Coordinates of C-alpha atoms in Angstrom, one line a residue:
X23 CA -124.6 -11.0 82.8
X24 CA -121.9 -8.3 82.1
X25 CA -122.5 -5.2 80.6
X26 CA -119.9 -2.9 79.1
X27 CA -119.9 0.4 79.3
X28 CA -120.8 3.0 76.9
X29 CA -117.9 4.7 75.5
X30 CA -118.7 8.9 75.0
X31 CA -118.2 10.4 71.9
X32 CA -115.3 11.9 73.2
X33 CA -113.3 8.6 74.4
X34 CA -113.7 7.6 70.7
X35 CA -112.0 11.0 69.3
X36 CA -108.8 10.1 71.3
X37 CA -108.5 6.4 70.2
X38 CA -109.0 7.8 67.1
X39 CA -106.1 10.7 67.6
X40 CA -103.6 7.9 68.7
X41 CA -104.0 5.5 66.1
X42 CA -103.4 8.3 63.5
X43 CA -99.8 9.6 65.6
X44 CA -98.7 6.1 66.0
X45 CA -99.4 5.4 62.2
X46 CA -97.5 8.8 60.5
X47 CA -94.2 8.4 61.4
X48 CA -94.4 4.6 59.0
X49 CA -96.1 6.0 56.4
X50 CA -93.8 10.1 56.4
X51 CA -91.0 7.2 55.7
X52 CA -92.3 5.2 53.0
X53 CA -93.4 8.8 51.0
X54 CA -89.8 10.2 51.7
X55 CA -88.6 6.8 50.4
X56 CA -90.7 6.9 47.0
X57 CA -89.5 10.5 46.8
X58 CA -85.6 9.7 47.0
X59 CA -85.5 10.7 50.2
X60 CA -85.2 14.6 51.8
X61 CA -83.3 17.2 51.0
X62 CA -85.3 18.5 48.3
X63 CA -84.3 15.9 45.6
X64 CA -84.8 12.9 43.9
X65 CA -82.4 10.0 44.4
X66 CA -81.0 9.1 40.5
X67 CA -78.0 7.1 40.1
X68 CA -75.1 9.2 39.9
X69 CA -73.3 10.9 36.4
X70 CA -70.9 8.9 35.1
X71 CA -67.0 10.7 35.0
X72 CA -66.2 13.1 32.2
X73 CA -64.3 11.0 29.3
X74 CA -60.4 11.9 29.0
X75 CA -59.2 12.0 25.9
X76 CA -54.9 11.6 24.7
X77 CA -53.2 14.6 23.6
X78 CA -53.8 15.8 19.8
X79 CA -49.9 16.0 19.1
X80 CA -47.8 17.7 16.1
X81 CA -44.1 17.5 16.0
X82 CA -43.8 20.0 13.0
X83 CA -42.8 19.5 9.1
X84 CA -39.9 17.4 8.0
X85 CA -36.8 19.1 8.1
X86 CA -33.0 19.3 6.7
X87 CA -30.0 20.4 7.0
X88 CA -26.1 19.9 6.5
X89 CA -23.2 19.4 8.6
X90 CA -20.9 20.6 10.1
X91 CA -23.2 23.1 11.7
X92 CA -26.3 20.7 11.9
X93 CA -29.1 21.8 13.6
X94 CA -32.5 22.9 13.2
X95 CA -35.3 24.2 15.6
X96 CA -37.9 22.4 16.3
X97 CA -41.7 23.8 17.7
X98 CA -43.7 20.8 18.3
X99 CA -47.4 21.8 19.4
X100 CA -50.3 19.5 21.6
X101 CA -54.1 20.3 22.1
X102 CA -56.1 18.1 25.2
X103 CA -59.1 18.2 26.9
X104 CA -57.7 19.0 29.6
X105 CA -55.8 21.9 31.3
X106 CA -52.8 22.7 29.0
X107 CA -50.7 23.2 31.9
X108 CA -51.4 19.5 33.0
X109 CA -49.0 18.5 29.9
X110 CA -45.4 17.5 29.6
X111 CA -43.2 17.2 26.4
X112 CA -40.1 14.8 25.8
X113 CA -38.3 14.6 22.4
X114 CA -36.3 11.3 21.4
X115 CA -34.4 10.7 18.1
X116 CA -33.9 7.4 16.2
X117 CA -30.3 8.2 16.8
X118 CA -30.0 9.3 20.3
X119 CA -26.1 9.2 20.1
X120 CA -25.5 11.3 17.2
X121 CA -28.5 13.9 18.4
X122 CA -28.6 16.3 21.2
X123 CA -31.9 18.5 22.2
X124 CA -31.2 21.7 24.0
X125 CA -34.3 21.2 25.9
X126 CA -35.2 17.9 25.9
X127 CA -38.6 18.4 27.9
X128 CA -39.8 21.5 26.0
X129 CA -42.4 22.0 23.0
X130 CA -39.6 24.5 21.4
X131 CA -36.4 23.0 21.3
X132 CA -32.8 22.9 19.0
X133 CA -32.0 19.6 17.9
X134 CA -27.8 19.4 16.8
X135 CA -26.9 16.4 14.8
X136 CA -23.2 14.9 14.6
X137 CA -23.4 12.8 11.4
X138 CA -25.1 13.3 8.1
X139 CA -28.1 10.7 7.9
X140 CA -31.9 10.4 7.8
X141 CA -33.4 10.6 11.8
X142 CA -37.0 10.4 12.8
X143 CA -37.4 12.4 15.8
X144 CA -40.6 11.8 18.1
X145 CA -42.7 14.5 20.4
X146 CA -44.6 12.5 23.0
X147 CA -47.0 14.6 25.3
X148 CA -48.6 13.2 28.0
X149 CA -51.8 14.7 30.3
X150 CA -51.2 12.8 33.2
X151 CA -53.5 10.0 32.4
X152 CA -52.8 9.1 28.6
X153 CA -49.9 9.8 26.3
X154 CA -49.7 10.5 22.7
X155 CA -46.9 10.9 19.7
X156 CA -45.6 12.7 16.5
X157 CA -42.5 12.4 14.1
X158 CA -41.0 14.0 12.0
X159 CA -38.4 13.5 9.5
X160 CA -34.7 15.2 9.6
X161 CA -32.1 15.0 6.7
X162 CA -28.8 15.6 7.4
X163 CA -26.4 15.9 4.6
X164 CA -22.4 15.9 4.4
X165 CA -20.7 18.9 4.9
X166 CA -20.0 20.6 1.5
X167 CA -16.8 20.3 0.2
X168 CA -14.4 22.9 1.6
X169 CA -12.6 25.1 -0.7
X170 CA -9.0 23.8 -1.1
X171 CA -6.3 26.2 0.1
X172 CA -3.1 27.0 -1.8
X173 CA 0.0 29.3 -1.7
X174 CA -0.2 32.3 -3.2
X175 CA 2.4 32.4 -6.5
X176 CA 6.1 33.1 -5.0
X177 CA 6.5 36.7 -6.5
X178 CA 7.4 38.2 -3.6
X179 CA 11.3 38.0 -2.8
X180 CA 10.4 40.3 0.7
X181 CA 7.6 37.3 1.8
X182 CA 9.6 35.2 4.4
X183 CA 6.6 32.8 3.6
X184 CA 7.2 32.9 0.0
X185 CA 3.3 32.9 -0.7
X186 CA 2.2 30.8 2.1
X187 CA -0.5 31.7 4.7
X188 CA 1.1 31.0 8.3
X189 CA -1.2 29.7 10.7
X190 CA -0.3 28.3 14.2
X191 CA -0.3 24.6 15.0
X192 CA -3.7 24.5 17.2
X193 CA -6.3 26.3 14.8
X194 CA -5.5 23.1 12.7
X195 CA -5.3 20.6 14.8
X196 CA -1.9 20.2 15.5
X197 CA 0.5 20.4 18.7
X198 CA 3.3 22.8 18.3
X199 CA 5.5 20.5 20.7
X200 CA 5.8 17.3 18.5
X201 CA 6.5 19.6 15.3
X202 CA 9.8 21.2 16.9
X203 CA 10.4 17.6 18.0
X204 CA 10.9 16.6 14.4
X205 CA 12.6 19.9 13.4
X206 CA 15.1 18.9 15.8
X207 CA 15.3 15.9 14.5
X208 CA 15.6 17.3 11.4
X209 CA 18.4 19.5 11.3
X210 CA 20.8 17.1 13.5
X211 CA 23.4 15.8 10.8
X212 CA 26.8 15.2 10.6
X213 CA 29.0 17.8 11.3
X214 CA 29.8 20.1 9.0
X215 CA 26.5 19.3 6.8
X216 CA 24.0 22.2 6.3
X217 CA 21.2 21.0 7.8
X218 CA 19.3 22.3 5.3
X219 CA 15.2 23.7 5.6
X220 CA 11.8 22.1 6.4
X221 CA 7.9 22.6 5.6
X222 CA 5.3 21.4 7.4
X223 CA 2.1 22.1 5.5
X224 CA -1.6 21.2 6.7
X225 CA -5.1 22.3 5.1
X226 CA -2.7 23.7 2.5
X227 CA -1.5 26.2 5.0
X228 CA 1.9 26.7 6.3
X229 CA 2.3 25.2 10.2
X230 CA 6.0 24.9 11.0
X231 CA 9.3 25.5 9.5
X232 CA 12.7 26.1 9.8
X233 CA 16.2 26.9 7.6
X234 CA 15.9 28.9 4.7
X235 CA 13.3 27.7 3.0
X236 CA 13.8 29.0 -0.2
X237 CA 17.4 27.9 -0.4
X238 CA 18.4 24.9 -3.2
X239 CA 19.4 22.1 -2.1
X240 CA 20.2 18.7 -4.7
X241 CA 17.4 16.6 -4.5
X242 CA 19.5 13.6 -5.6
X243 CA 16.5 10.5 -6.0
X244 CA 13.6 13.1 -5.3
X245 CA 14.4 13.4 -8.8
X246 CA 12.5 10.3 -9.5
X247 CA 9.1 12.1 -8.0
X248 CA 9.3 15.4 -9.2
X249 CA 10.8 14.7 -12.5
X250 CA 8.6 11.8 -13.1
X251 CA 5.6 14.3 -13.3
X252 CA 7.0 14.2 -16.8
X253 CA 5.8 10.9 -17.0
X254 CA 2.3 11.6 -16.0
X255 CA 2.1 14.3 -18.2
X256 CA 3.0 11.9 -21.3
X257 CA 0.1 9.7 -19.8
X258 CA -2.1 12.2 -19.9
X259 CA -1.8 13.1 -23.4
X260 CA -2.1 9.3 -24.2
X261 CA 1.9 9.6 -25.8
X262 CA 2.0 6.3 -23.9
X263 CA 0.8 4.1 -21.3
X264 CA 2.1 1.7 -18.6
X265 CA 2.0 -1.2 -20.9
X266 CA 4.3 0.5 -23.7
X267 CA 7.4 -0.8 -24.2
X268 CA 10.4 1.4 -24.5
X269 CA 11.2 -0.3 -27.8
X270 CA 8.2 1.1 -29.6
X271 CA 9.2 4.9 -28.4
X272 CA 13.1 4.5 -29.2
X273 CA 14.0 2.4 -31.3
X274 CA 17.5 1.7 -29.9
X275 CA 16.0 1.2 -26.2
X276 CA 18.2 -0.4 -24.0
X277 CA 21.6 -0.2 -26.1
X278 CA 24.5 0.1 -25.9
X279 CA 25.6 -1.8 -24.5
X280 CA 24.8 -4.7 -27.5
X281 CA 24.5 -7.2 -24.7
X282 CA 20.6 -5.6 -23.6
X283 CA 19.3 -6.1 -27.2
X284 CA 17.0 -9.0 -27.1
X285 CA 16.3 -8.1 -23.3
X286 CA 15.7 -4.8 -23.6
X287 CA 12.6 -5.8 -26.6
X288 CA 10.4 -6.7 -23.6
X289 CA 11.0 -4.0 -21.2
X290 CA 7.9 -1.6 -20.5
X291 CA 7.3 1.8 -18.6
X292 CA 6.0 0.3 -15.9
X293 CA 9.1 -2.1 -15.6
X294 CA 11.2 1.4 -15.9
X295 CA 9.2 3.6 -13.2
X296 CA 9.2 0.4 -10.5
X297 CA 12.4 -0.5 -10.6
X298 CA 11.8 -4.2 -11.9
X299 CA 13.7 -3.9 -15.6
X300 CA 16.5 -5.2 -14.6
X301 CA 18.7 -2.8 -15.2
X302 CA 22.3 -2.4 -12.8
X303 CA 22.0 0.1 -10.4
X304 CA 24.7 2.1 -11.8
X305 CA 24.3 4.4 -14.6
X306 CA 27.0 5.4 -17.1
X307 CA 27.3 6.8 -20.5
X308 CA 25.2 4.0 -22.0
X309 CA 27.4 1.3 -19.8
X310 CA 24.5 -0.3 -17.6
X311 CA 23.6 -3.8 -18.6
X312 CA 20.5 -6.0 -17.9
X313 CA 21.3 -8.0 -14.4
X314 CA 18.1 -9.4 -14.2
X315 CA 15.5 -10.9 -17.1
X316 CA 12.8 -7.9 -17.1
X317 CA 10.0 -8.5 -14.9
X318 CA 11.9 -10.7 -12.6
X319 CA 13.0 -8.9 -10.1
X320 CA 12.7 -5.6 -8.2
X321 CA 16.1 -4.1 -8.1
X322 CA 16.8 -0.4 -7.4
X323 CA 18.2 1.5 -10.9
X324 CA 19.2 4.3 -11.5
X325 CA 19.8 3.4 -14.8
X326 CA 16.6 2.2 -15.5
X327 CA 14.9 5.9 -14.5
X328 CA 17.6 7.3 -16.9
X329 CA 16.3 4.9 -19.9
X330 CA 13.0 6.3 -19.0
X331 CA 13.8 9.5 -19.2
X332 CA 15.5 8.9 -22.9
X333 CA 12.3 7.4 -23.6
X334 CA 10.0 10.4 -22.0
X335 CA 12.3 12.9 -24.2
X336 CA 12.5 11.1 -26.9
X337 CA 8.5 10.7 -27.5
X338 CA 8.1 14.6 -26.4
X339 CA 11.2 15.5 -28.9
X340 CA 11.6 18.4 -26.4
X341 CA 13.6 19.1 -22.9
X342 CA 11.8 17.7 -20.0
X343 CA 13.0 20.2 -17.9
X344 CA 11.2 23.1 -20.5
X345 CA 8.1 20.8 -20.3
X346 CA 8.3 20.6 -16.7
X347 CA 9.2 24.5 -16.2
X348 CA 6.1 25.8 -18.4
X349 CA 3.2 23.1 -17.4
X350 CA 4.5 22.4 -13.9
X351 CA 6.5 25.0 -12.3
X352 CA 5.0 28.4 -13.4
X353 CA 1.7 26.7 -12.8
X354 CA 2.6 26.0 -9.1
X355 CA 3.9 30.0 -8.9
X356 CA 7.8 28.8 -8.8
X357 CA 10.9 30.2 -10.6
X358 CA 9.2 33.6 -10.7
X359 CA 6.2 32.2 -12.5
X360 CA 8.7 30.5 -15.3
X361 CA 11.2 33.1 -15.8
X362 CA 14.5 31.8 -14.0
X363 CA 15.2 28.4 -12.0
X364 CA 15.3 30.6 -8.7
X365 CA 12.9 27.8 -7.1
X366 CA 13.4 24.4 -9.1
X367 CA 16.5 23.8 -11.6
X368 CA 17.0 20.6 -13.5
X369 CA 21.1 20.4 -14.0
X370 CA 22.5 18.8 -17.5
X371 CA 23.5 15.4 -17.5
X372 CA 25.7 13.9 -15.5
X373 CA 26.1 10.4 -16.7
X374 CA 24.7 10.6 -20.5
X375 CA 25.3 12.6 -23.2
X376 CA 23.1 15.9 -23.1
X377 CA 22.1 15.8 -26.8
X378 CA 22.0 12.4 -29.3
X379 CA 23.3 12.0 -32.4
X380 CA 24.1 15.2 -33.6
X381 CA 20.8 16.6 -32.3
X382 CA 19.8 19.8 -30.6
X383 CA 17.2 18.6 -28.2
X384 CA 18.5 18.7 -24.8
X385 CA 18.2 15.0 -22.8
X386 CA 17.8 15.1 -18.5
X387 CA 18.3 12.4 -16.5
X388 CA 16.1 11.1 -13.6
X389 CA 17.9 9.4 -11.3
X390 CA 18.7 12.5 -10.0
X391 CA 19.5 15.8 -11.2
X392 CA 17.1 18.4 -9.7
X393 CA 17.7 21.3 -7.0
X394 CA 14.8 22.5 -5.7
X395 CA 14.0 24.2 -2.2
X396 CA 11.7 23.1 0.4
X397 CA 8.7 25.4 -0.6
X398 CA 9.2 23.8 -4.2
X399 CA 8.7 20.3 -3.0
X400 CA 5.7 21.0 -0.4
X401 CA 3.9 22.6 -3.5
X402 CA 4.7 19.5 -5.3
X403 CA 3.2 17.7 -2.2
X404 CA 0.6 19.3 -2.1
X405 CA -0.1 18.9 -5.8
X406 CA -0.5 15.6 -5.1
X407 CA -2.5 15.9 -1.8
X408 CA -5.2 17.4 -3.9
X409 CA -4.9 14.9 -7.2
X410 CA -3.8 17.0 -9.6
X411 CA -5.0 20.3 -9.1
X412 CA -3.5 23.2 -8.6
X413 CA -6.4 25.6 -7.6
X414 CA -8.9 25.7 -10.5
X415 CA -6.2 24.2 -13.1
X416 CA -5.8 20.4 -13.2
X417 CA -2.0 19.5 -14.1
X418 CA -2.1 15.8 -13.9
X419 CA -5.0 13.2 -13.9
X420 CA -6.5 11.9 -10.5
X421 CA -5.9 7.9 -12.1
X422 CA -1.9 9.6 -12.0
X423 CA -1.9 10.4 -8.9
X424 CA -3.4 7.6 -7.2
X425 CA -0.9 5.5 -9.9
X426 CA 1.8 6.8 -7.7
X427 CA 1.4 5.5 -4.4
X428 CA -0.7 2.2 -5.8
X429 CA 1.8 -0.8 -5.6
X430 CA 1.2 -3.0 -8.7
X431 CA 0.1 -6.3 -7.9
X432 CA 2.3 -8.0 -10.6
X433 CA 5.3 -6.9 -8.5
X434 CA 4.3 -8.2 -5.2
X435 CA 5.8 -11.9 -6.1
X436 CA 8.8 -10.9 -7.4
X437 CA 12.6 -11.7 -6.4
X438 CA 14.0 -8.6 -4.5
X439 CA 17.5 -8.0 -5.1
X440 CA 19.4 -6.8 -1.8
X441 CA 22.8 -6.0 -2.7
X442 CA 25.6 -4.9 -0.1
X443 CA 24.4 -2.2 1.4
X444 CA 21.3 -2.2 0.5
X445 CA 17.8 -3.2 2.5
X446 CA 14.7 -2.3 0.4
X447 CA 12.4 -3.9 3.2
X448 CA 9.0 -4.9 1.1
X449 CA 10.0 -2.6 -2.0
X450 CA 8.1 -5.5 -4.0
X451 CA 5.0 -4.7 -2.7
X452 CA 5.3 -1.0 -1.0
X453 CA 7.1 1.1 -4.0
X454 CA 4.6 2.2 -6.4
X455 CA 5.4 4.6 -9.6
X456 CA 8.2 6.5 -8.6
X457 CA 7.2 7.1 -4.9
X458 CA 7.5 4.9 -1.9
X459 CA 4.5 3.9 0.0
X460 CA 3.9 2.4 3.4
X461 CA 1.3 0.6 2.2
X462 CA 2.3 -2.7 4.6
X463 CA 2.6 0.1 7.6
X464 CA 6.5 -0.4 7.9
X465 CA 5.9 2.6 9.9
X466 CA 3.7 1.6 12.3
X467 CA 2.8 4.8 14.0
X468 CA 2.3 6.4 10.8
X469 CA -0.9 6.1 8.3
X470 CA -0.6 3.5 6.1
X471 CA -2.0 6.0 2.5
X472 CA 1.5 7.5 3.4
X473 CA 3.8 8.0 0.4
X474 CA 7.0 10.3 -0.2
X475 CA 10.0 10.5 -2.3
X476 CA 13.1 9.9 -0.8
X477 CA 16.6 10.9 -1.9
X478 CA 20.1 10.2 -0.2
X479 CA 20.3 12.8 2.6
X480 CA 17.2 12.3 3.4
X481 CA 15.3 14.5 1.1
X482 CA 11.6 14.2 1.3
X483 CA 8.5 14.9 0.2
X484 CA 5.9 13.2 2.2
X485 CA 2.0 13.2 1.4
X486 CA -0.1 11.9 3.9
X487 CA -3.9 12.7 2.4
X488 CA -5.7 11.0 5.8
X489 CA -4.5 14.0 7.8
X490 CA -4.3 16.4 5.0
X491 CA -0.7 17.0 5.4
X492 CA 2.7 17.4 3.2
X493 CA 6.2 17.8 4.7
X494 CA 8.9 18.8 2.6
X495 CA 12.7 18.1 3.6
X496 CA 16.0 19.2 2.3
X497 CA 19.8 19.3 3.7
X498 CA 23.4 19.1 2.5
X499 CA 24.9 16.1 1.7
X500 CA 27.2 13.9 4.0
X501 CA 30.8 13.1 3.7
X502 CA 32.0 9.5 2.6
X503 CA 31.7 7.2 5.9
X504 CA 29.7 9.8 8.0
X505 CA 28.3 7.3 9.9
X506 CA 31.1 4.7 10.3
X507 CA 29.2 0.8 10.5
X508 CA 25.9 2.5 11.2
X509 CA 23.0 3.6 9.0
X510 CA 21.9 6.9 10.6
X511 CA 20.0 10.2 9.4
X512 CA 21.2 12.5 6.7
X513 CA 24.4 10.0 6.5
X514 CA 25.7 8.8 3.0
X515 CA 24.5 5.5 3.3
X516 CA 20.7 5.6 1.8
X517 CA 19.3 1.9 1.7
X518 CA 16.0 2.6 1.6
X519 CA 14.9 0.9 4.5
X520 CA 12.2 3.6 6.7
X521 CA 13.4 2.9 10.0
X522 CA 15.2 6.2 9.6
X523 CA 12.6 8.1 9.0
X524 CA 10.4 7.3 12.0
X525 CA 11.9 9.5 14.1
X526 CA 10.6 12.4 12.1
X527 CA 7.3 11.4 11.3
X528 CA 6.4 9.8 14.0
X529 CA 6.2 13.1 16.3
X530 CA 4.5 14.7 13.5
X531 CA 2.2 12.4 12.9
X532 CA 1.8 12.2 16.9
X533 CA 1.1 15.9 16.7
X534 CA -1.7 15.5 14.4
X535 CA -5.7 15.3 15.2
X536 CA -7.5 13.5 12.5

């Protein structure tokens, strides 16, 4: 039989020692485990990120302002969560192509507008991470009307401008080159005609000129313009209308000769100022007869404008060229504010009797019959350029004015008489009231709200109101046959067709920013 032997007490210490260092290392782990491991610490999930909120953003209170001069500053403003240096700006408009931003990218910027309207202009600011917006409102408004510019009165003989304020032709728009382009043009005439004087007038300021322009010259049909202001005047006062017949003025309208009677019953102002009475062209001392059944046909008169003017006198019982002196002329600072006929004169009669039937009231004519000098007819222009007023004083009626240069429909289907000589391209539907339009663009490098009056020799005055300009044109006459088989400029053969007259314009009008 085997015995075992007795252990000691100290064998048993030792088994006792190495169980307990092979058994710590297990459990030192499971404690640092349950403890969240070393370090000093316990082991909780991590915090979650910070949250990042967008951009608190104000562009700034509506705004407004007015061209031309449109701009406003703008100071937008953001608050963030974040670092203010982390954010960045950019401005936009509603309207990016009539807006510009000085500094696009900046909180503070100038915002310039180039047409009146209503734009909503947005501030975006972004932090890097998240982006956020503002508007605001801007009201742009028109520019305010300008104040109209006008001649001083012509009181001053020593003023080589006669009262007009000289400016040169590129602080209005204009290009000096093309204007001594159509002064040349201008002043070449036959030989031994005066060339005569020129105006070219802009903003109502004086641009270009040449001759003597305050010598006379005869207006010959400018008479029909300028004298027919009469007419508006009579309008005006409500002596008569459009629709009036000359009958129901004078009484003997139209005769002698006997021939017109019945005719001439019918006829109206209207017919009279357009050219569409029927009337001969030819005037004598009461000779002309109806050609053509009124309102039949558009055929150039001068007898016709001379019935008119009967008519005109006869309903004022005074001189038209008193009328036209005291309410016209002194108004516009000519003839030495009304005292003499220096600027303007209106000649007696050279076809009818200057008086009737044993009467003291002096008759005109207006066919022709005026002298006048070019700074007298671009104030007339500009008269009209500005409808009717003459600085704070209105001399004729804006529904006048437009009248003028408005073609009247009823005239468009008419027969157009064409005589020897004569050409009138689209007279039926270009002539208005006493002033020729190019309402069809005959001229087709020049605006079609053109009018002008036009007398043989080429006389002008021409109102272009889409480039805010007048020209004013006078000269001597021509000889018989200046211009053998040809129609040419300043010649004696006037036939009213504008091909002439593109030469002179056109440069001008070339010259011209809108």
């Amino acid at each position: 039989m085997y015995l075992s032997k007795r252990e000691t007490p100290s064998s048993r210490h030792g088994i006792l020692r190495r169980g307990f260092q092979a058994a710590f290392p297990a459990v030192a782990l499971l404690l640092l485990a349950a403890c969240g491991g070393g370090g000093g610490g316990g082991n909780d999930p991590p915090a979650p990120p910070a949250t990042n909120n967008p951009p608190v953003v104000s562009a700034g209170a509506d705004m407004s302002t007015a061209l031309p001069n449109a701009t406003v500053s703008l100071s937008g403003s953001a608050t963030d969560d974040g670092p203010a240096a982390s954010l960045t700006y950019a401005w936009s408009s509603s309207d990016s192509a009539a807006t510009s931003f000085s500094a696009a990218t900046s909180a503070a910027t100038d915002a310039t507008f180039n047409a009146a309207g209503t734009y909503t202009l947005t501030l975006t600011v972004n932090d890097g991470t998240q982006s956020a917006t503002d508007t605001l409102t801007v009201t742009v408004a028109d520019a305010p009307p300008t104040a109209d510019v006008f001649p001083a009165d012509d009181v001053d003989d020593a003023d080589p401008n006669h009262g007009w304020a000289k400016v040169d032709a590129a602080t209005v728009g204009m290009t000096q080159g093309g204007l001594d382009t159509a002064a040349t043009v201008a002043q070449t005439v036959p030989t031994g005609v005066n060339p005569g004087s020129g105006m070219i007038v802009r903003h109502g300021q004086l641009v270009h000129s040449w001759g003597d322009i305050d010598a006379r010259k005869e207006m010959k049909s400018v008479t029909k313009s300028m004298g027919g202001i009469t007419l508006g005047l009579a309008i005006d006062e409500g002596k008569l209308t459009l629709a009036t017949k000359g009958i129901d003025i004078m009484p003997t309208f139209g005769t002698p000769p006997a021939g017109n009677a019945t005719a001439a019953q019918t006829i109206t102002i209207a017919q009279l100022a357009t050219h569409t009475a029927g009337f001969e062209k030819q005037d004598g001392n009461f000779t002309a007869v109806l050609q053509f059944q009124p309102g039949t046909t558009w055929s150039y008169s001068d007898a016709g404008l001379n019935w008119l003017a009967d008519v005109l006198t006869t309903s004022y019982q005074q001189d038209l060229s008193a009328i036209a002196q005291d309410r016209v002329w002194k108004v516009l600072g000519l003839n030495a504010l009304g005292t003499n006929t220096d600027d303007v004169l209106w000649r007696t009669n050279a076809f009818r009797p200057a008086t009737r039937d044993g009467g003291t009231v002096q008759y005109r004519e207006l066919a022709s019959g005026l002298e006048a000098n070019v700074n007298a007819m671009a104030r007339v222009g500009l008269l009209f350029l500005r409808k009717g007023m003459w600085k704070n004083q209105r001399v004729l009626s804006e529904s006048f004015v437009q009248q003028v240069h408005t073609p009247l429909p009823e005239n468009a289907g008419l027969t157009l008489n064409q005589p020897p000589g004569f050409l009138f391209p689209n007279a039926t539907t270009d002539y208005g009231v006493l002033w020729w339009t190019n309402k069809s663009g005959q001229m087709a490098n020049v605006p079609t709200d053109t009018y002008w009056a036009w007398g043989l020799g080429e006389e002008l005055i021409v109102v272009i109101p889409s480039l805010d300009l007048v020209i004013s044109r006078n000269s001597g006459q021509s000889p018989s046959d200046s211009s053998p088989n040809v129609r040419a400029w300043n010649d004696d053969k006037w036939d009213g067709d504008v091909t002439v007259l593109e030469p002179f314009l056109d440069p001008i009008v070339g010259a011209t920013t809108p």
